[in-house]
Coordinates of N, CA and C in Angstrom, one line a residue:
Q8 N -77.0 -4.0 17.7 CA -77.5 -5.3 17.2 C -77.0 -5.4 15.7
V9 N -76.4 -6.6 15.4 CA -75.9 -6.8 14.1 C -76.6 -8.0 13.5
Q10 N -77.0 -8.0 12.3 CA -77.6 -9.1 11.6 C -76.6 -9.6 10.5
L11 N -76.4 -10.9 10.4 CA -75.5 -11.4 9.4 C -76.1 -12.5 8.6
V12 N -75.8 -12.4 7.3 CA -76.4 -13.4 6.3 C -75.2 -14.0 5.5
E13 N -75.1 -15.3 5.6 CA -74.0 -16.0 4.9 C -74.5 -16.5 3.5
S14 N -73.6 -16.6 2.6 CA -73.9 -17.3 1.3 C -72.7 -17.8 0.7
G15 N -72.8 -18.7 -0.3 CA -71.7 -19.2 -1.0 C -71.3 -20.6 -0.8
G16 N -72.0 -21.2 0.2 CA -71.7 -22.6 0.5 C -72.2 -23.5 -0.7
G17 N -71.7 -24.8 -0.7 CA -72.1 -25.7 -1.7 C -71.2 -26.9 -1.7
L18 N -71.3 -27.7 -2.8 CA -70.5 -28.9 -3.0 C -69.3 -28.6 -3.8
V19 N -68.1 -29.2 -3.4 CA -66.9 -29.0 -4.2 C -66.0 -30.2 -4.0
Q20 N -65.3 -30.5 -5.0 CA -64.3 -31.7 -5.0 C -63.1 -31.3 -4.2
A21 N -62.5 -32.3 -3.6 CA -61.2 -32.0 -2.9 C -60.2 -31.4 -3.8
G22 N -59.5 -30.4 -3.3 CA -58.6 -29.6 -4.1 C -59.2 -28.4 -4.8
G23 N -60.5 -28.3 -4.7 CA -61.2 -27.2 -5.3 C -61.3 -26.0 -4.4
S24 N -62.0 -25.0 -4.9 CA -62.1 -23.7 -4.1 C -63.6 -23.3 -4.0
L25 N -63.8 -22.4 -3.1 CA -65.1 -21.9 -2.8 C -65.0 -20.5 -2.1
R26 N -65.9 -19.6 -2.3 CA -65.8 -18.3 -1.6 C -67.1 -18.1 -0.9
L27 N -67.0 -17.9 0.4 CA -68.2 -17.6 1.2 C -68.3 -16.1 1.4
S28 N -69.5 -15.6 1.6 CA -69.8 -14.2 1.8 C -70.6 -14.0 3.0
C29 N -70.4 -12.9 3.7 CA -71.2 -12.6 4.9 C -71.5 -11.1 4.9
A30 N -72.8 -10.8 4.7 CA -73.3 -9.4 4.6 C -73.8 -9.0 6.0
A31 N -73.3 -7.9 6.5 CA -73.7 -7.4 7.8 C -74.7 -6.2 7.7
S32 N -75.6 -6.1 8.6 CA -76.5 -5.0 8.7 C -76.8 -4.7 10.1
G33 N -77.3 -3.5 10.4 CA -77.6 -3.1 11.7 C -76.5 -2.1 12.2
S34 N -76.1 -2.4 13.5 CA -75.1 -1.5 14.1 C -73.7 -1.9 13.6
I35 N -73.4 -1.7 12.3 CA -72.2 -2.2 11.8 C -71.0 -1.4 12.2
F36 N -71.2 -0.1 12.6 CA -70.0 0.7 13.1 C -69.5 0.3 14.4
S37 N -70.3 -0.5 15.1 CA -69.8 -1.0 16.4 C -69.0 -2.3 16.3
I38 N -68.9 -2.9 15.2 CA -68.2 -4.2 15.0 C -66.7 -4.0 15.1
K39 N -66.0 -4.8 16.0 CA -64.6 -4.7 16.1 C -63.9 -5.9 15.5
A40 N -64.7 -7.0 15.3 CA -64.1 -8.2 14.7 C -65.2 -9.0 14.0
M41 N -64.9 -9.5 12.8 CA -65.8 -10.3 12.1 C -65.0 -11.5 11.5
G42 N -65.6 -12.6 11.4 CA -64.9 -13.8 10.9 C -65.8 -15.0 10.7
W43 N -65.2 -16.2 10.8 CA -65.9 -17.4 10.6 C -65.6 -18.5 11.6
Y44 N -66.6 -19.2 12.0 CA -66.4 -20.5 12.7 C -67.0 -21.6 11.8
R45 N -66.7 -22.9 12.1 CA -67.3 -24.0 11.4 C -67.7 -25.1 12.4
Q46 N -68.7 -25.9 12.1 CA -69.1 -26.9 13.0 C -69.6 -28.1 12.2
T47 N -69.2 -29.3 12.7 CA -69.7 -30.6 12.2 C -70.6 -31.2 13.2
P48 N -71.5 -32.2 12.9 CA -72.3 -32.8 13.8 C -71.6 -33.5 15.0
G49 N -72.0 -33.2 16.2 CA -71.4 -33.8 17.4 C -70.1 -33.2 17.8
K50 N -69.7 -32.1 17.2 CA -68.4 -31.4 17.6 C -68.7 -30.0 17.9
K51 N -67.8 -29.4 18.7 CA -68.0 -28.0 19.1 C -67.7 -27.1 17.9
R52 N -68.2 -25.9 18.0 CA -67.9 -24.9 17.0 C -66.4 -24.5 17.0
E53 N -65.8 -24.5 15.9 CA -64.4 -24.3 15.7 C -64.1 -23.0 15.0
W54 N -63.3 -22.2 15.7 CA -62.9 -20.9 15.1 C -62.0 -21.2 13.8
V55 N -62.2 -20.4 12.8 CA -61.5 -20.5 11.5 C -60.7 -19.3 11.2
A56 N -61.3 -18.1 11.2 CA -60.6 -16.9 10.7 C -61.2 -15.7 11.3
V57 N -60.5 -14.6 11.4 CA -61.0 -13.4 11.8 C -60.3 -12.2 11.1
I58 N -61.1 -11.1 11.0 CA -60.5 -9.9 10.5 C -61.0 -8.8 11.5
T59 N -60.1 -8.0 12.0 CA -60.4 -6.9 13.0 C -60.8 -5.6 12.3
S60 N -61.3 -4.7 13.1 CA -61.7 -3.4 12.5 C -60.4 -2.7 12.0
G61 N -59.3 -3.0 12.6 CA -58.0 -2.4 12.1 C -57.4 -3.1 10.9
G62 N -58.0 -4.2 10.4 CA -57.6 -4.9 9.2 C -56.7 -6.0 9.4
S63 N -56.3 -6.3 10.7 CA -55.4 -7.5 10.9 C -56.2 -8.8 10.7
T64 N -55.6 -9.8 10.3 CA -56.2 -11.1 10.1 C -55.5 -12.2 10.9
H65 N -56.2 -13.2 11.3 CA -55.7 -14.4 12.0 C -56.4 -15.6 11.5
Y66 N -55.7 -16.7 11.5 CA -56.3 -18.0 11.0 C -56.0 -19.1 11.9
A67 N -56.9 -20.1 12.0 CA -56.6 -21.3 12.7 C -55.5 -22.1 11.9
D68 N -54.7 -22.9 12.6 CA -53.6 -23.6 12.0 C -54.1 -24.5 10.9
S69 N -55.3 -25.1 11.1 CA -55.9 -26.1 10.1 C -56.2 -25.5 8.8
V70 N -56.3 -24.1 8.7 CA -56.7 -23.5 7.4 C -55.6 -22.5 6.9
K71 N -54.6 -22.3 7.7 CA -53.6 -21.3 7.4 C -52.9 -21.6 6.1
G72 N -52.8 -20.7 5.2 CA -52.2 -20.9 3.9 C -53.2 -21.3 2.8
R73 N -54.4 -21.7 3.2 CA -55.4 -22.2 2.3 C -56.6 -21.2 2.2
F74 N -56.9 -20.6 3.3 CA -58.1 -19.7 3.4 C -57.6 -18.3 3.6
T75 N -58.4 -17.4 3.0 CA -58.1 -16.0 3.1 C -59.3 -15.2 3.4
I76 N -59.3 -14.4 4.5 CA -60.4 -13.6 4.9 C -60.2 -12.2 4.4
S77 N -61.2 -11.5 3.9 CA -61.1 -10.2 3.4 C -62.4 -9.5 3.7
R78 N -62.5 -8.2 3.4 CA -63.7 -7.4 3.6 C -63.8 -6.3 2.6
D79 N -65.0 -5.9 2.3 CA -65.4 -4.8 1.5 C -66.2 -3.9 2.4
N80 N -65.6 -2.8 2.9 CA -66.3 -2.0 3.8 C -67.5 -1.2 3.2
A81 N -67.3 -0.9 1.9 CA -68.4 -0.2 1.2 C -69.7 -1.1 1.2
K82 N -69.5 -2.4 1.1 CA -70.6 -3.3 1.0 C -71.0 -4.0 2.3
N83 N -70.2 -3.6 3.4 CA -70.4 -4.2 4.7 C -70.4 -5.8 4.6
T84 N -69.4 -6.3 3.9 CA -69.4 -7.7 3.6 C -68.0 -8.3 3.9
V85 N -67.9 -9.4 4.5 CA -66.7 -10.1 4.7 C -66.7 -11.4 3.9
Y86 N -65.6 -11.8 3.4 CA -65.5 -12.9 2.5 C -64.5 -13.9 3.1
L87 N -64.7 -15.2 2.8 CA -63.7 -16.2 3.1 C -63.4 -17.0 1.8
Q88 N -62.3 -16.8 1.2 CA -61.8 -17.5 0.0 C -61.1 -18.7 0.5
M89 N -61.6 -19.9 0.0 CA -61.1 -21.2 0.4 C -60.5 -21.9 -0.8
I90 N -59.3 -22.3 -0.7 CA -58.7 -23.0 -1.8 C -58.1 -24.3 -1.3
S91 N -57.7 -25.2 -2.2 CA -57.1 -26.5 -1.8 C -58.0 -27.2 -0.7
L92 N -59.3 -27.2 -0.9 CA -60.2 -27.7 0.1 C -60.0 -29.2 0.3
K93 N -60.2 -29.7 1.5 CA -60.0 -31.0 1.9 C -61.3 -31.6 2.5
P94 N -61.6 -32.9 2.5 CA -62.8 -33.4 3.0 C -63.0 -33.0 4.5
E95 N -62.0 -32.8 5.3 CA -62.1 -32.4 6.6 C -62.6 -31.0 6.8
D96 N -62.6 -30.2 5.7 CA -63.2 -28.9 5.8 C -64.7 -28.9 5.7
T97 N -65.3 -30.0 5.5 CA -66.7 -30.2 5.4 C -67.3 -29.8 6.7
A98 N -68.2 -28.8 6.7 CA -68.9 -28.3 7.9 C -69.9 -27.3 7.6
V99 N -70.7 -26.9 8.5 CA -71.5 -25.7 8.4 C -70.6 -24.5 8.9
Y100 N -70.5 -23.5 8.0 CA -69.7 -22.3 8.3 C -70.6 -21.2 8.7
Y101 N -70.2 -20.6 9.9 CA -71.0 -19.6 10.5 C -70.2 -18.3 10.5
C102 N -70.8 -17.2 10.0 CA -70.2 -15.9 10.1 C -70.5 -15.3 11.5
F103 N -69.5 -14.6 12.1 CA -69.7 -13.9 13.3 C -69.3 -12.5 13.3
A104 N -69.8 -11.7 14.2 CA -69.4 -10.3 14.5 C -69.4 -10.0 16.0
D105 N -68.4 -9.3 16.5 CA -68.4 -9.0 17.9 C -68.0 -7.5 18.1
R106 N -68.7 -6.9 19.0 CA -68.5 -5.5 19.3 C -67.3 -5.2 20.2
E107 N -66.9 -6.2 20.9 CA -65.7 -6.1 21.8 C -64.4 -6.6 21.2
G108 N -64.5 -7.2 20.0 CA -63.3 -7.7 19.3 C -63.0 -9.2 19.7
H109 N -64.0 -9.8 20.3 CA -63.8 -11.3 20.6 C -63.9 -12.1 19.4
Y110 N -63.1 -13.2 19.4 CA -63.2 -14.1 18.2 C -62.8 -15.5 18.6
Y111 N -61.9 -15.8 19.5 CA -61.4 -17.1 19.8 C -62.3 -18.0 20.6
Y112 N -63.1 -17.4 21.5 CA -64.1 -18.2 22.3 C -65.5 -17.9 21.8
A113 N -66.2 -18.9 21.4 CA -67.5 -18.7 20.8 C -68.5 -18.2 21.8
G114 N -68.3 -18.5 23.0 CA -69.3 -18.0 24.0 C -69.2 -16.5 24.3
N115 N -68.2 -15.9 23.8 CA -68.0 -14.4 24.0 C -68.5 -13.6 22.8
I116 N -68.9 -14.3 21.8 CA -69.3 -13.6 20.5 C -70.8 -13.3 20.6
D117 N -71.2 -12.1 20.2 CA -72.6 -11.7 20.4 C -73.5 -11.7 19.1
S118 N -72.9 -11.9 17.9 CA -73.7 -11.9 16.7 C -73.3 -13.1 15.8
W119 N -74.3 -13.9 15.4 CA -74.0 -15.0 14.5 C -74.9 -15.0 13.3
G120 N -74.4 -15.5 12.2 CA -75.3 -15.8 11.0 C -75.9 -17.2 11.2
Q121 N -76.7 -17.6 10.3 CA -77.4 -18.9 10.4 C -76.6 -20.0 9.8
G122 N -75.5 -19.8 9.1 CA -74.7 -20.8 8.6 C -74.9 -21.2 7.2
T123 N -73.9 -21.7 6.5 CA -73.9 -22.1 5.2 C -73.1 -23.4 5.1
Q124 N -73.7 -24.4 4.4 CA -73.1 -25.7 4.3 C -72.0 -25.8 3.3
V125 N -70.8 -26.3 3.7 CA -69.7 -26.6 2.8 C -69.4 -28.0 2.8
T126 N -69.5 -28.7 1.7 CA -69.2 -30.1 1.6 C -68.1 -30.4 0.6
V127 N -67.1 -31.0 1.0 CA -65.9 -31.3 0.2 C -65.9 -32.8 0.0
S128 N -66.0 -33.3 -1.3 CA -66.0 -34.7 -1.6 C -64.5 -35.1 -1.9
S129 N -64.3 -36.4 -1.8 CA -63.0 -37.0 -2.1 C -62.7 -37.1 -3.5

């Protein structure tokens, strides 16, 4: 069992930057993948970024080149650095962790944070 707590969301102007944090606790040694999804009202949860236990990273095309995922193993924390933010990035951002390394299909992920709101104004 893994518990995840997100922080760092807020209001930012278009073109600005924001850094999200996700602190993990519990069975952290079992985690094979951690990352971020986002969701807006009326839409399905959209995968954003992932970092695997081996350190490889992958990004959705919509954020590639603007978002960077990283981790601090000593702090059991994953970060999402977001730059050049656009209004379409507005969403609730959810941290996830998965023991089997799943990331692309939300239904296969077994641990979720409660979400943090990111709002990008024009």
